[in-house]
């Protein structure tokens, strides 16, 4: 068991199966020493954890949890491709937040993903990041997260 997997176990988390793509793409791809994940949605056992706009139907706390689930699903995609033991660090996170008019706390929502990655990877989980508000996301999900990981 790798250190990253031990950290997940201490958090009481097991990696879920990779979420099957909902269109024409693959969950993750490696080029050189980088793994890019496709945008991940907050699926749990095939169901979205929440639906709707953040700041309307979805609270900030629900959206933060959704962002954490997106990051977990992204890690599952990385693990399926190269194994978590190959991860050197998380380089970048991009988070999209389906935002109600006037909602401006996208960075707070995406902290759900960033804080989770810090819990799993420690200093190697510190990353560059974008948190973007959008009007719509696939399947009416409130949050979508993608990441770039450096690997051995």
Tab-separated table of C-alpha atoms in Angstrom:
chain	number	residue	atom	x	y	z
A	1	UNK	CA	0.000	0.000	0.000
A	2	UNK	CA	1.432	3.373	-1.024
A	3	UNK	CA	1.574	6.398	1.248
A	4	UNK	CA	-1.218	8.008	-0.753
A	5	UNK	CA	-3.392	4.907	-0.333
A	6	UNK	CA	-2.597	4.859	3.399
A	7	UNK	CA	-3.702	8.494	3.628
A	8	UNK	CA	-6.971	7.621	1.875
A	9	UNK	CA	-7.494	4.686	4.254
A	10	UNK	CA	-6.898	6.950	7.269
A	11	UNK	CA	-9.606	9.235	5.875
A	12	UNK	CA	-11.901	6.192	5.614
A	13	UNK	CA	-11.991	6.459	1.816
A	14	UNK	CA	-11.518	3.795	-0.823
A	15	UNK	CA	-11.073	4.660	-4.459
A	16	UNK	CA	-14.282	4.068	-6.403
A	17	UNK	CA	-14.350	2.380	-9.795
A	18	UNK	CA	-13.590	4.732	-12.658
A	19	UNK	CA	-16.736	6.476	-13.839
A	20	UNK	CA	-17.578	5.376	-17.373
A	21	UNK	CA	-17.354	8.215	-19.901
A	22	UNK	CA	-20.689	9.773	-20.854
A	23	UNK	CA	-19.447	10.804	-24.334
A	24	UNK	CA	-16.490	10.324	-26.717
A	25	UNK	CA	-13.447	10.655	-24.430
A	26	UNK	CA	-11.315	8.639	-22.015
A	27	UNK	CA	-11.121	9.255	-18.249
A	28	UNK	CA	-7.371	9.978	-18.211
A	29	UNK	CA	-4.399	10.106	-20.548
A	30	UNK	CA	-0.674	10.193	-19.978
A	31	UNK	CA	1.817	12.209	-21.968
A	32	UNK	CA	5.406	12.135	-20.766
A	33	UNK	CA	5.414	12.633	-17.000
A	34	UNK	CA	1.916	14.132	-16.830
A	35	UNK	CA	-1.517	12.565	-16.481
A	36	UNK	CA	-4.489	14.701	-17.504
A	37	UNK	CA	-7.931	13.672	-16.347
A	38	UNK	CA	-11.123	14.443	-18.159
A	39	UNK	CA	-13.602	16.539	-16.244
A	40	UNK	CA	-15.040	14.412	-13.454
A	41	UNK	CA	-18.539	14.735	-12.046
A	42	UNK	CA	-19.582	13.988	-8.443
A	43	UNK	CA	-20.871	10.481	-9.109
A	44	UNK	CA	-21.395	8.107	-6.194
A	45	UNK	CA	-22.529	4.605	-7.163
A	46	UNK	CA	-23.672	5.865	-10.561
A	47	UNK	CA	-25.714	8.785	-9.185
A	48	UNK	CA	-24.831	12.481	-8.959
A	49	UNK	CA	-24.439	13.654	-5.357
A	50	UNK	CA	-26.358	16.842	-6.187
A	51	UNK	CA	-27.974	18.594	-9.126
A	52	UNK	CA	-28.744	22.217	-9.834
A	53	UNK	CA	-27.055	25.594	-9.565
A	54	UNK	CA	-24.802	26.545	-6.678
A	55	UNK	CA	-26.291	29.499	-4.884
A	56	UNK	CA	-29.840	28.360	-5.746
A	57	UNK	CA	-30.738	24.639	-5.440
A	58	UNK	CA	-27.298	23.624	-4.147
A	59	UNK	CA	-25.648	25.087	-1.033
A	60	UNK	CA	-21.963	25.971	-0.831
A	61	UNK	CA	-21.382	23.038	1.565
A	62	UNK	CA	-23.122	20.577	-0.780
A	63	UNK	CA	-21.084	21.958	-3.675
A	64	UNK	CA	-17.801	21.659	-1.715
A	65	UNK	CA	-18.626	18.015	-1.036
A	66	UNK	CA	-19.415	17.551	-4.735
A	67	UNK	CA	-16.012	19.051	-5.611
A	68	UNK	CA	-14.356	16.598	-3.193
A	69	UNK	CA	-16.174	13.717	-4.900
A	70	UNK	CA	-15.057	14.996	-8.313
A	71	UNK	CA	-11.439	14.997	-7.107
A	72	UNK	CA	-11.871	11.472	-5.727
A	73	UNK	CA	-13.200	10.312	-9.096
A	74	UNK	CA	-10.255	12.016	-10.814
A	75	UNK	CA	-7.855	10.123	-8.536
A	76	UNK	CA	-9.631	6.894	-9.451
A	77	UNK	CA	-8.993	7.691	-13.132
A	78	UNK	CA	-5.306	8.396	-12.424
A	79	UNK	CA	-5.003	5.200	-10.384
A	80	UNK	CA	-6.634	3.128	-13.109
A	81	UNK	CA	-4.165	4.475	-15.677
A	82	UNK	CA	-0.837	4.508	-13.781
A	83	UNK	CA	-1.472	3.661	-10.115
A	84	UNK	CA	-1.458	6.158	-7.265
A	85	UNK	CA	2.074	5.046	-6.347
A	86	UNK	CA	3.286	6.735	-9.566
A	87	UNK	CA	1.963	10.164	-8.513
A	88	UNK	CA	4.743	12.633	-7.693
A	89	UNK	CA	2.488	15.648	-7.188
A	90	UNK	CA	-0.749	17.289	-8.237
A	91	UNK	CA	0.188	20.065	-10.650
A	92	UNK	CA	-3.104	21.776	-11.484
A	93	UNK	CA	-6.805	21.614	-10.708
A	94	UNK	CA	-9.508	23.209	-12.844
A	95	UNK	CA	-12.953	23.426	-11.301
A	96	UNK	CA	-16.191	24.475	-12.960
A	97	UNK	CA	-19.147	25.585	-10.851
A	98	UNK	CA	-22.666	25.817	-12.296
A	99	UNK	CA	-23.515	29.144	-10.706
A	100	UNK	CA	-26.803	30.875	-10.009
A	101	UNK	CA	-26.898	34.529	-11.111
A	102	UNK	CA	-24.848	36.627	-8.714
A	103	UNK	CA	-23.000	33.666	-7.165
A	104	UNK	CA	-19.307	34.503	-6.837
A	105	UNK	CA	-17.847	31.984	-4.377
A	106	UNK	CA	-16.503	29.519	-6.942
A	107	UNK	CA	-13.089	29.411	-5.207
A	108	UNK	CA	-14.758	28.371	-1.932
A	109	UNK	CA	-16.560	25.534	-3.733
A	110	UNK	CA	-13.414	24.247	-5.444
A	111	UNK	CA	-11.627	24.304	-2.092
A	112	UNK	CA	-13.519	21.045	-1.527
A	113	UNK	CA	-11.277	19.427	-4.160
A	114	UNK	CA	-8.101	21.278	-3.183
A	115	UNK	CA	-8.403	20.553	0.540
A	116	UNK	CA	-9.091	16.876	-0.182
A	117	UNK	CA	-6.013	16.605	-2.416
A	118	UNK	CA	-3.968	18.217	0.363
A	119	UNK	CA	-5.253	15.606	2.825
A	120	UNK	CA	-4.260	12.790	0.490
A	121	UNK	CA	-0.932	14.081	-0.838
A	122	UNK	CA	0.275	16.579	1.788
A	123	UNK	CA	2.691	19.088	0.265
A	124	UNK	CA	2.606	17.123	-3.003
A	125	UNK	CA	-1.092	18.002	-3.198
A	126	UNK	CA	-0.460	21.749	-3.371
A	127	UNK	CA	-1.306	22.856	-6.889
A	128	UNK	CA	-2.056	25.694	-9.274
A	129	UNK	CA	-5.801	26.135	-9.775
A	130	UNK	CA	-8.637	27.784	-11.647
A	131	UNK	CA	-12.194	28.040	-10.298
A	132	UNK	CA	-14.624	29.044	-13.028
A	133	UNK	CA	-18.308	29.916	-12.836
A	134	UNK	CA	-20.421	28.616	-15.711
A	135	UNK	CA	-24.118	28.721	-16.562
A	136	UNK	CA	-24.562	24.984	-17.242
A	137	UNK	CA	-22.689	21.723	-16.743
A	138	UNK	CA	-23.420	18.227	-18.089
A	139	UNK	CA	-26.374	16.408	-16.524
A	140	UNK	CA	-27.213	19.486	-14.426
A	141	UNK	CA	-24.307	18.723	-12.091
A	142	UNK	CA	-23.244	21.635	-9.870
A	143	UNK	CA	-19.500	20.960	-10.123
A	144	UNK	CA	-16.952	19.429	-12.510
A	145	UNK	CA	-13.247	19.025	-11.710
A	146	UNK	CA	-10.260	17.998	-13.796
A	147	UNK	CA	-6.659	17.703	-12.717
A	148	UNK	CA	-3.127	17.288	-13.963
A	149	UNK	CA	-0.762	15.030	-12.019
A	150	UNK	CA	2.974	14.608	-12.401
A	151	UNK	CA	3.922	10.934	-12.363
A	152	UNK	CA	7.084	8.831	-12.280
